[in-house]
Amino acid sequence: MEVKTSLLDNMIGVGDMVLLEPLSEESFILNLKKRFDHSEIYTYIGSVVISINPYRSLPIYTPDKVEEYRNRNFYELSPHIYALADEAYRSLRDQDKDQCILITGESGAGKTEASKLVMSYVAAVCGKGHEVNKVKEQLLQSNPVLEAFGNAKTVRNDNSSRFGKYMDIEFDFKGDPLGGVISNYLLEKSRVVKQPRGERNFHIFYQLLSGASDEMLRKLKLDRNFSNYNYLSLDSAVVNGLDDTANFRTVRNAMQVVGFMEDEVQSVMELVAAVLKLGNIEFKPESRQTGTEESRIKDKNDLKEMCEVLGIEQLVLERAFSYRTVEARLDKVSTNLNVSQAYYARDALAKNLYSRLFTWLVTRINESIQAQTKARHKVMGVLDIYGFEIFEDNSFEQFIINYCNEKLQQLFIELTLREEQEEYIREGIEWTNIDYFNNAVICDLIENNQNGILAMLDEECLRPGSVTDETFLDKLNTICAEHQHFESRLSKNSKFLTDHSLPHNCFRIQHYAGKVLYHVEGFVDKNNDLLYRDLSQAMYKANHSLVKQLFPEGNPAKVNLKRPPTAGSQFKASVGTLMKNLHTKNPNYIRCIKPNDKKASHIFTESLVCHQVRYLGLMENVRVRRAGYAFRQPYEPCLERYKMLCKRTWPHWRGPAREGVEVLLSDLQVSAEEFAYGRTKIFIRNPRTLFFLEERRRDCLQDLAALIQKIYRGWKCRRQFLLMKKSQIVVAAWYRRYAQQKKYQRIKSATTVVQSYTRGWQARKLLKELKYQKRCEEAVTTIAAFWHGTQVRREYRKFFRANAGKKIYDFTIQRIIQKYFLDLKKNMPSMSPIDKNWPARPYQFLDGVHKELRKIFHVWRCKKYRDQFTEEKKLVYEEKLEASKLFKDKKALYPSSVSQPFKGDYLEISRNPKYQKLTGAVDEKVLLADMVNKINRANGKGTARIFLLTKKNFVLADQKNGQVKASVPLPDLISVSVSTQNDGFFALRLKEGSASAVKGDFLLSSERLIEIITKLHRISATAADRERLNIDISDEFLVQFKQDKVCVKFIPAAPKNGNSASCKRKNNRLLEVLVPTSP
């Protein structure tokens, strides 16, 4: 029978804060601390999960834990993030409800790890299969890529996400993942050019310098020394616990799994290197004759290397750093940039380049992981975004982050109330309005289109004339002065005039989580986020395909004089889209809390946790949940848990579960005001009532345990007594049997002894008589033998001398041969067919035998070696043998091809998506796929072509787009012409009059000439319907080009510009091939 468990069993502290009694901020913090000290890092507030970062590994994420929480009720086991993930997944799969999981908390609270745990749990419990596993692996491997480019080490967290991420995971009707879509919000691109003390730039910069090979760094024109790059902070370049070298390998593997091509990975690394090079560009002032100051680049080496990596003309980019062109309708004005403006332009370019690269990465990942089918999908969204931030110096980034959190808090309260109200209506319970703080007034202060802070910031940025942060603050003081949640020292509200905690260049907003002081310095510049048009156009002129793709506004043909949207308006639109998306889904919340600022385990700083509890609004959440009924439970589990408290319901209740609960509560005399009956659930108003039931249940369980123990002990004693009684009877029976057996054995033994003595006496008497008779017979035999021996020796003596020599010779020869075979056995050579060792011949008369044995052993050894070959290996050796017959001692290129295996498909054409179109055009198995050069008779230059060989055709296709240029049936091929020298040129001669010969023969060049011609020859030899292919090896042969015949002549020459052969046109009838000869 399955054992029913509950959240309330073996509870440390209170597992669900809704049941906390008494409820206060102090008791809330103490309950979290008590559970944290016992390694219970998860706590519920109804269906909300509070997660405290333990800063250590806990054994609660094993495959066994996944199975334990799989398909279980949310409150059935102790609080865990797996319970929330399972509830969301089952609601999506079984009830067809789109889900979203909102993960919030400040940096270092464990938001990223929480999102990984949710995704890994869903991946573990959903279906299996090759395609499903591939999708799951791509979804999981997108995390390392985004973490490398979007995470950084901060003072609060060694792996802090510096962007917001929302992932929609799409499922089919069975609950198997089909793909996903990732949205990113507000990458902290200012970190690219400047990092606070004790923090690092994004991980990818350090991973590239630490983990890339020397060859890659040489191509990117980088070195491993961090101190050589101005954009990399040195005080925290190395972080304990972070292995940048291993992480770089992980990122490369993850990009390969997600679907990045090798050239795309190289392009991404080139852009990362370009950002590092940008930071090393420095400027110096230079005075002009007109008295104005302009900037010049100090050392152009870094600029030169960056331009070489990105394929940009150096003078174009250098001018873009020195001048700015402003266009207004038909007018263009070019102004000089001073040093500070040049540095601003450089940093703006670096930030834009990295930010656009990150956006491209997200788009590229979405192309790989998006669902392939167009049918409707079930969706589970996972939101991992910044938590509320209150620093000593809060700027524009903290302002819009906190605005996003205000919107999320508004959504959270609204959806929580809606969920509560829907459950009350569904269960038929009367709904009463709940008083709570509605932060819509704060959201309106920030996002109002007419007089909101963001609208006024945009208006100030677009206003002509002198625009500064101070003029923006003046506008706020004028319009928002009377707002109850806005505070400023210079506003018309006189109560802040003497508030010295409020500086003159700041304003303060009273958020739902507390008051935050914002410094207006940098608000206008960060909102503008301008990149000079000259820099955009310079980047668009790059020969680097990815750079051109990232700066489309730099296209001179598409000049747009319209001002680009500001950073604030873009983020506001993104948040609005996110809110609409979240409104359509069923929400699930994970609130992450950081226990201390030291990133250490077992430390719980109450003041820090209290601060986070306030700005996460957790107390407000508990009060909303407890405003009506604090606890609710379906009738069946409620009756199952508490039925032992009433004699009428114990041990079995035969009627409906609701009637059983009514009988139970009536028998316990619980006040009617403390509970209400829903359609499927019992609602309990006060946690004290629940704890009263739990206390009565514990007492009852103790009584039941004592009764069970008493009955069990009695049963055990009776069972022991009956077992001992039965055992005594068995032992007595066995003993009596044993005693009788022993008595019988003694009598039998005595009888045997008497019989043995009698038989012994008779035997000895008979033996004595037989011995006497035998001695007599032996005496007679001995005397006769001696007499016969004497007679024989007399006769043999005269023949002995004549035959003794032959006997000795035969014996000696036999011993020599025996020793020869024994020595040969000990000194046998190895089983390798190429081993020519053989023991020396000891005697000359064994010469013939010695040679014959050596030949027999070699034949046997070769047979054993051949028996080990597989069919594929036999085929390879047959092709090598065929090549030897065709080219050995005839073609100088042949010896270098002997050690190279014939691979066939060098392009991996079936697995490379680049050649998908070409694969569809060839409907036969490809025997060989390689790159060749097709020689142009007009100038002797080669054009790269893809060469495909099947059993019926050979195909030439374009290298870039895979378009088929020529497809020739093999019966139309009559001969192949090659030279005797060390070159790769060969001519494919076509049958005159055939359709393939319209444009003439093909003159090609390939490093794998030997393999190509060998395979052509083998195909023609195995085909029954055509003649064997003729191989013409000569240093001068004719090639038919359309209507003309051209002589191709091979001439040895000294090496020039490498060791490759070159073809030159001498006249209309002659092509000379210069083949380098070794010195």
PDB file of N, CA and C in Angstrom, residues 809-873:
ATOM      1  N   TYR A 809      75.196 -43.387 -36.129  1.00  0.00           N
ATOM      2  CA  TYR A 809      74.938 -42.261 -37.034  1.00  0.00           C
ATOM      3  C   TYR A 809      73.455 -41.897 -37.042  1.00  0.00           C
ATOM      4  N   ASP A 810      72.583 -42.895 -37.169  1.00  0.00           N
ATOM      5  CA  ASP A 810      71.140 -42.626 -37.188  1.00  0.00           C
ATOM      6  C   ASP A 810      70.688 -41.964 -35.899  1.00  0.00           C
ATOM      7  N   PHE A 811      71.219 -42.401 -34.778  1.00  0.00           N
ATOM      8  CA  PHE A 811      70.838 -41.824 -33.478  1.00  0.00           C
ATOM      9  C   PHE A 811      71.282 -40.360 -33.387  1.00  0.00           C
ATOM     10  N   THR A 812      72.524 -40.083 -33.876  1.00  0.00           N
ATOM     11  CA  THR A 812      73.050 -38.701 -33.805  1.00  0.00           C
ATOM     12  C   THR A 812      72.217 -37.754 -34.676  1.00  0.00           C
ATOM     13  N   ILE A 813      71.901 -38.209 -35.900  1.00  0.00           N
ATOM     14  CA  ILE A 813      71.084 -37.371 -36.789  1.00  0.00           C
ATOM     15  C   ILE A 813      69.717 -37.084 -36.167  1.00  0.00           C
ATOM     16  N   GLN A 814      69.128 -38.073 -35.555  1.00  0.00           N
ATOM     17  CA  GLN A 814      67.798 -37.905 -34.925  1.00  0.00           C
ATOM     18  C   GLN A 814      67.869 -36.858 -33.812  1.00  0.00           C
ATOM     19  N   ARG A 815      68.945 -36.893 -32.993  1.00  0.00           N
ATOM     20  CA  ARG A 815      69.076 -35.914 -31.909  1.00  0.00           C
ATOM     21  C   ARG A 815      69.303 -34.499 -32.455  1.00  0.00           C
ATOM     22  N   ILE A 816      70.090 -34.372 -33.553  1.00  0.00           N
ATOM     23  CA  ILE A 816      70.334 -33.033 -34.141  1.00  0.00           C
ATOM     24  C   ILE A 816      69.034 -32.436 -34.661  1.00  0.00           C
ATOM     25  N   ILE A 817      68.233 -33.237 -35.372  1.00  0.00           N
ATOM     26  CA  ILE A 817      66.966 -32.731 -35.931  1.00  0.00           C
ATOM     27  C   ILE A 817      66.005 -32.349 -34.795  1.00  0.00           C
ATOM     28  N   GLN A 818      65.982 -33.145 -33.753  1.00  0.00           N
ATOM     29  CA  GLN A 818      65.107 -32.842 -32.607  1.00  0.00           C
ATOM     30  C   GLN A 818      65.493 -31.504 -31.973  1.00  0.00           C
ATOM     31  N   LYS A 819      66.824 -31.294 -31.767  1.00  0.00           N
ATOM     32  CA  LYS A 819      67.295 -30.027 -31.193  1.00  0.00           C
ATOM     33  C   LYS A 819      66.996 -28.855 -32.131  1.00  0.00           C
ATOM     34  N   TYR A 820      67.103 -29.084 -33.481  1.00  0.00           N
ATOM     35  CA  TYR A 820      66.810 -28.027 -34.454  1.00  0.00           C
ATOM     36  C   TYR A 820      65.361 -27.548 -34.342  1.00  0.00           C
ATOM     37  N   PHE A 821      64.419 -28.487 -34.237  1.00  0.00           N
ATOM     38  CA  PHE A 821      63.004 -28.103 -34.148  1.00  0.00           C
ATOM     39  C   PHE A 821      62.688 -27.409 -32.817  1.00  0.00           C
ATOM     40  N   LEU A 822      63.327 -27.862 -31.726  1.00  0.00           N
ATOM     41  CA  LEU A 822      63.091 -27.222 -30.435  1.00  0.00           C
ATOM     42  C   LEU A 822      63.620 -25.788 -30.435  1.00  0.00           C
ATOM     43  N   ASP A 823      64.810 -25.559 -30.998  1.00  0.00           N
ATOM     44  CA  ASP A 823      65.355 -24.188 -31.080  1.00  0.00           C
ATOM     45  C   ASP A 823      64.502 -23.312 -31.995  1.00  0.00           C
ATOM     46  N   LEU A 824      64.008 -23.883 -33.084  1.00  0.00           N
ATOM     47  CA  LEU A 824      63.152 -23.109 -33.988  1.00  0.00           C
ATOM     48  C   LEU A 824      61.859 -22.675 -33.299  1.00  0.00           C
ATOM     49  N   LYS A 825      61.323 -23.546 -32.443  1.00  0.00           N
ATOM     50  CA  LYS A 825      60.106 -23.211 -31.694  1.00  0.00           C
ATOM     51  C   LYS A 825      60.337 -22.036 -30.742  1.00  0.00           C
ATOM     52  N   LYS A 826      61.505 -21.994 -30.104  1.00  0.00           N
ATOM     53  CA  LYS A 826      61.797 -20.912 -29.144  1.00  0.00           C
ATOM     54  C   LYS A 826      62.058 -19.584 -29.837  1.00  0.00           C
ATOM     55  N   ASN A 827      62.585 -19.592 -31.065  1.00  0.00           N
ATOM     56  CA  ASN A 827      63.019 -18.353 -31.730  1.00  0.00           C
ATOM     57  C   ASN A 827      62.129 -17.974 -32.913  1.00  0.00           C
ATOM     58  N   MET A 828      60.847 -18.318 -32.841  1.00  0.00           N
ATOM     59  CA  MET A 828      59.939 -17.979 -33.939  1.00  0.00           C
ATOM     60  C   MET A 828      59.772 -16.463 -34.052  1.00  0.00           C
ATOM     61  N   PRO A 829      59.737 -15.902 -35.285  1.00  0.00           N
ATOM     62  CA  PRO A 829      59.537 -14.443 -35.443  1.00  0.00           C
ATOM     63  C   PRO A 829      58.094 -14.045 -35.140  1.00  0.00           C
ATOM     64  N   SER A 830      57.812 -12.696 -35.200  1.00  0.00           N
ATOM     65  CA  SER A 830      56.466 -12.180 -34.908  1.00  0.00           C
ATOM     66  C   SER A 830      55.485 -12.562 -36.017  1.00  0.00           C
ATOM     67  N   MET A 831      54.177 -12.288 -35.753  1.00  0.00           N
ATOM     68  CA  MET A 831      53.126 -12.629 -36.711  1.00  0.00           C
ATOM     69  C   MET A 831      52.927 -11.574 -37.791  1.00  0.00           C
ATOM     70  N   SER A 832      53.756 -10.535 -37.794  1.00  0.00           N
ATOM     71  CA  SER A 832      53.611  -9.475 -38.800  1.00  0.00           C
ATOM     72  C   SER A 832      54.100  -9.969 -40.147  1.00  0.00           C
ATOM     73  N   PRO A 833      53.318  -9.830 -41.223  1.00  0.00           N
ATOM     74  CA  PRO A 833      53.747 -10.296 -42.552  1.00  0.00           C
ATOM     75  C   PRO A 833      54.980  -9.588 -43.086  1.00  0.00           C
ATOM     76  N   ILE A 834      55.280  -8.408 -42.565  1.00  0.00           N
ATOM     77  CA  ILE A 834      56.432  -7.656 -43.077  1.00  0.00           C
ATOM     78  C   ILE A 834      57.695  -7.919 -42.272  1.00  0.00           C
ATOM     79  N   ASP A 835      57.588  -8.748 -41.267  1.00  0.00           N
ATOM     80  CA  ASP A 835      58.754  -9.101 -40.460  1.00  0.00           C
ATOM     81  C   ASP A 835      59.570 -10.155 -41.237  1.00  0.00           C
ATOM     82  N   LYS A 836      60.787  -9.803 -41.666  1.00  0.00           N
ATOM     83  CA  LYS A 836      61.619 -10.702 -42.493  1.00  0.00           C
ATOM     84  C   LYS A 836      62.647 -11.477 -41.681  1.00  0.00           C
ATOM     85  N   ASN A 837      62.571 -11.373 -40.373  1.00  0.00           N
ATOM     86  CA  ASN A 837      63.507 -12.116 -39.527  1.00  0.00           C
ATOM     87  C   ASN A 837      63.202 -13.615 -39.581  1.00  0.00           C
ATOM     88  N   TRP A 838      64.260 -14.442 -39.517  1.00  0.00           N
ATOM     89  CA  TRP A 838      64.110 -15.911 -39.475  1.00  0.00           C
ATOM     90  C   TRP A 838      65.375 -16.478 -38.828  1.00  0.00           C
ATOM     91  N   PRO A 839      65.221 -17.451 -37.926  1.00  0.00           N
ATOM     92  CA  PRO A 839      66.408 -17.978 -37.222  1.00  0.00           C
ATOM     93  C   PRO A 839      67.459 -18.505 -38.218  1.00  0.00           C
ATOM     94  N   ALA A 840      68.706 -18.396 -37.819  1.00  0.00           N
ATOM     95  CA  ALA A 840      69.816 -18.858 -38.676  1.00  0.00           C
ATOM     96  C   ALA A 840      69.819 -20.386 -38.798  1.00  0.00           C
ATOM     97  N   ARG A 841      70.312 -20.863 -39.947  1.00  0.00           N
ATOM     98  CA  ARG A 841      70.412 -22.319 -40.185  1.00  0.00           C
ATOM     99  C   ARG A 841      71.610 -22.857 -39.411  1.00  0.00           C
ATOM    100  N   PRO A 842      71.401 -23.891 -38.487  1.00  0.00           N
ATOM    101  CA  PRO A 842      72.527 -24.393 -37.675  1.00  0.00           C
ATOM    102  C   PRO A 842      73.466 -25.317 -38.454  1.00  0.00           C
ATOM    103  N   TYR A 843      72.926 -26.109 -39.399  1.00  0.00           N
ATOM    104  CA  TYR A 843      73.752 -27.081 -40.132  1.00  0.00           C
ATOM    105  C   TYR A 843      73.436 -26.957 -41.616  1.00  0.00           C
ATOM    106  N   GLN A 844      74.429 -27.133 -42.447  1.00  0.00           N
ATOM    107  CA  GLN A 844      74.272 -26.944 -43.880  1.00  0.00           C
ATOM    108  C   GLN A 844      73.355 -27.992 -44.501  1.00  0.00           C
ATOM    109  N   PHE A 845      73.363 -29.216 -43.962  1.00  0.00           N
ATOM    110  CA  PHE A 845      72.541 -30.268 -44.573  1.00  0.00           C
ATOM    111  C   PHE A 845      71.035 -29.997 -44.372  1.00  0.00           C
ATOM    112  N   LEU A 846      70.680 -29.038 -43.462  1.00  0.00           N
ATOM    113  CA  LEU A 846      69.266 -28.674 -43.239  1.00  0.00           C
ATOM    114  C   LEU A 846      68.829 -27.491 -44.088  1.00  0.00           C
ATOM    115  N   ASP A 847      69.636 -27.066 -45.072  1.00  0.00           N
ATOM    116  CA  ASP A 847      69.358 -25.850 -45.832  1.00  0.00           C
ATOM    117  C   ASP A 847      68.013 -25.936 -46.565  1.00  0.00           C
ATOM    118  N   GLY A 848      67.731 -27.010 -47.254  1.00  0.00           N
ATOM    119  CA  GLY A 848      66.459 -27.139 -47.991  1.00  0.00           C
ATOM    120  C   GLY A 848      65.258 -27.131 -47.069  1.00  0.00           C
ATOM    121  N   VAL A 849      65.344 -27.882 -45.980  1.00  0.00           N
ATOM    122  CA  VAL A 849      64.235 -27.916 -45.014  1.00  0.00           C
ATOM    123  C   VAL A 849      64.023 -26.538 -44.397  1.00  0.00           C
ATOM    124  N   HIS A 850      65.153 -25.859 -44.076  1.00  0.00           N
ATOM    125  CA  HIS A 850      65.077 -24.540 -43.442  1.00  0.00           C
ATOM    126  C   HIS A 850      64.334 -23.540 -44.336  1.00  0.00           C
ATOM    127  N   LYS A 851      64.638 -23.516 -45.635  1.00  0.00           N
ATOM    128  CA  LYS A 851      63.975 -22.589 -46.564  1.00  0.00           C
ATOM    129  C   LYS A 851      62.508 -22.957 -46.748  1.00  0.00           C
ATOM    130  N   GLU A 852      62.217 -24.245 -46.834  1.00  0.00           N
ATOM    131  CA  GLU A 852      60.832 -24.665 -47.035  1.00  0.00           C
ATOM    132  C   GLU A 852      59.967 -24.319 -45.818  1.00  0.00           C
ATOM    133  N   LEU A 853      60.508 -24.530 -44.612  1.00  0.00           N
ATOM    134  CA  LEU A 853      59.764 -24.174 -43.392  1.00  0.00           C
ATOM    135  C   LEU A 853      59.519 -22.665 -43.330  1.00  0.00           C
ATOM    136  N   ARG A 854      60.509 -21.874 -43.747  1.00  0.00           N
ATOM    137  CA  ARG A 854      60.326 -20.418 -43.734  1.00  0.00           C
ATOM    138  C   ARG A 854      59.208 -20.000 -44.679  1.00  0.00           C
ATOM    139  N   LYS A 855      59.160 -20.639 -45.867  1.00  0.00           N
ATOM    140  CA  LYS A 855      58.113 -20.310 -46.830  1.00  0.00           C
ATOM    141  C   LYS A 855      56.742 -20.717 -46.293  1.00  0.00           C
ATOM    142  N   ILE A 856      56.642 -21.937 -45.711  1.00  0.00           N
ATOM    143  CA  ILE A 856      55.345 -22.407 -45.160  1.00  0.00           C
ATOM    144  C   ILE A 856      54.865 -21.488 -44.040  1.00  0.00           C
ATOM    145  N   PHE A 857      55.787 -21.070 -43.138  1.00  0.00           N
ATOM    146  CA  PHE A 857      55.408 -20.188 -42.024  1.00  0.00           C
ATOM    147  C   PHE A 857      54.910 -18.836 -42.537  1.00  0.00           C
ATOM    148  N   HIS A 858      55.585 -18.279 -43.561  1.00  0.00           N
ATOM    149  CA  HIS A 858      55.168 -16.969 -44.079  1.00  0.00           C
ATOM    150  C   HIS A 858      53.785 -17.042 -44.720  1.00  0.00           C
ATOM    151  N   VAL A 859      53.524 -18.148 -45.479  1.00  0.00           N
ATOM    152  CA  VAL A 859      52.194 -18.303 -46.102  1.00  0.00           C
ATOM    153  C   VAL A 859      51.117 -18.417 -45.024  1.00  0.00           C
ATOM    154  N   TRP A 860      51.391 -19.181 -43.989  1.00  0.00           N
ATOM    155  CA  TRP A 860      50.408 -19.347 -42.893  1.00  0.00           C
ATOM    156  C   TRP A 860      50.177 -18.040 -42.151  1.00  0.00           C
ATOM    157  N   ARG A 861      51.258 -17.294 -41.925  1.00  0.00           N
ATOM    158  CA  ARG A 861      51.163 -16.017 -41.221  1.00  0.00           C
ATOM    159  C   ARG A 861      50.351 -15.004 -42.031  1.00  0.00           C
ATOM    160  N   CYS A 862      50.542 -14.971 -43.335  1.00  0.00           N
ATOM    161  CA  CYS A 862      49.783 -14.047 -44.199  1.00  0.00           C
ATOM    162  C   CYS A 862      48.298 -14.407 -44.178  1.00  0.00           C
ATOM    163  N   LYS A 863      48.008 -15.715 -44.182  1.00  0.00           N
ATOM    164  CA  LYS A 863      46.593 -16.134 -44.136  1.00  0.00           C
ATOM    165  C   LYS A 863      45.939 -15.673 -42.834  1.00  0.00           C
ATOM    166  N   LYS A 864      46.653 -15.847 -41.708  1.00  0.00           N
ATOM    167  CA  LYS A 864      46.115 -15.396 -40.427  1.00  0.00           C
ATOM    168  C   LYS A 864      45.876 -13.885 -40.450  1.00  0.00           C
ATOM    169  N   TYR A 865      46.795 -13.122 -41.037  1.00  0.00           N
ATOM    170  CA  TYR A 865      46.656 -11.666 -41.085  1.00  0.00           C
ATOM    171  C   TYR A 865      45.457 -11.259 -41.943  1.00  0.00           C
ATOM    172  N   ARG A 866      45.275 -11.974 -43.094  1.00  0.00           N
ATOM    173  CA  ARG A 866      44.145 -11.638 -43.979  1.00  0.00           C
ATOM    174  C   ARG A 866      42.805 -11.955 -43.333  1.00  0.00           C
ATOM    175  N   ASP A 867      42.782 -12.998 -42.525  1.00  0.00           N
ATOM    176  CA  ASP A 867      41.510 -13.384 -41.882  1.00  0.00           C
ATOM    177  C   ASP A 867      40.997 -12.303 -40.938  1.00  0.00           C
ATOM    178  N   GLN A 868      41.865 -11.387 -40.493  1.00  0.00           N
ATOM    179  CA  GLN A 868      41.445 -10.327 -39.576  1.00  0.00           C
ATOM    180  C   GLN A 868      40.773  -9.168 -40.295  1.00  0.00           C
ATOM    181  N   PHE A 869      40.853  -9.098 -41.622  1.00  0.00           N
ATOM    182  CA  PHE A 869      40.322  -7.951 -42.360  1.00  0.00           C
ATOM    183  C   PHE A 869      38.793  -7.971 -42.354  1.00  0.00           C
ATOM    184  N   THR A 870      38.172  -6.747 -42.179  1.00  0.00           N
ATOM    185  CA  THR A 870      36.739  -6.561 -42.402  1.00  0.00           C
ATOM    186  C   THR A 870      36.506  -6.324 -43.894  1.00  0.00           C
ATOM    187  N   GLU A 871      35.234  -6.355 -44.298  1.00  0.00           N
ATOM    188  CA  GLU A 871      34.910  -6.139 -45.716  1.00  0.00           C
ATOM    189  C   GLU A 871      35.335  -4.751 -46.168  1.00  0.00           C
ATOM    190  N   GLU A 872      35.160  -3.707 -45.295  1.00  0.00           N
ATOM    191  CA  GLU A 872      35.543  -2.351 -45.685  1.00  0.00           C
ATOM    192  C   GLU A 872      37.046  -2.233 -45.869  1.00  0.00           C
ATOM    193  N   LYS A 873      37.803  -2.907 -44.950  1.00  0.00           N
ATOM    194  CA  LYS A 873      39.248  -2.816 -45.025  1.00  0.00           C
ATOM    195  C   LYS A 873      39.765  -3.537 -46.279  1.00  0.00           C
TER     196      LYS A 873
END
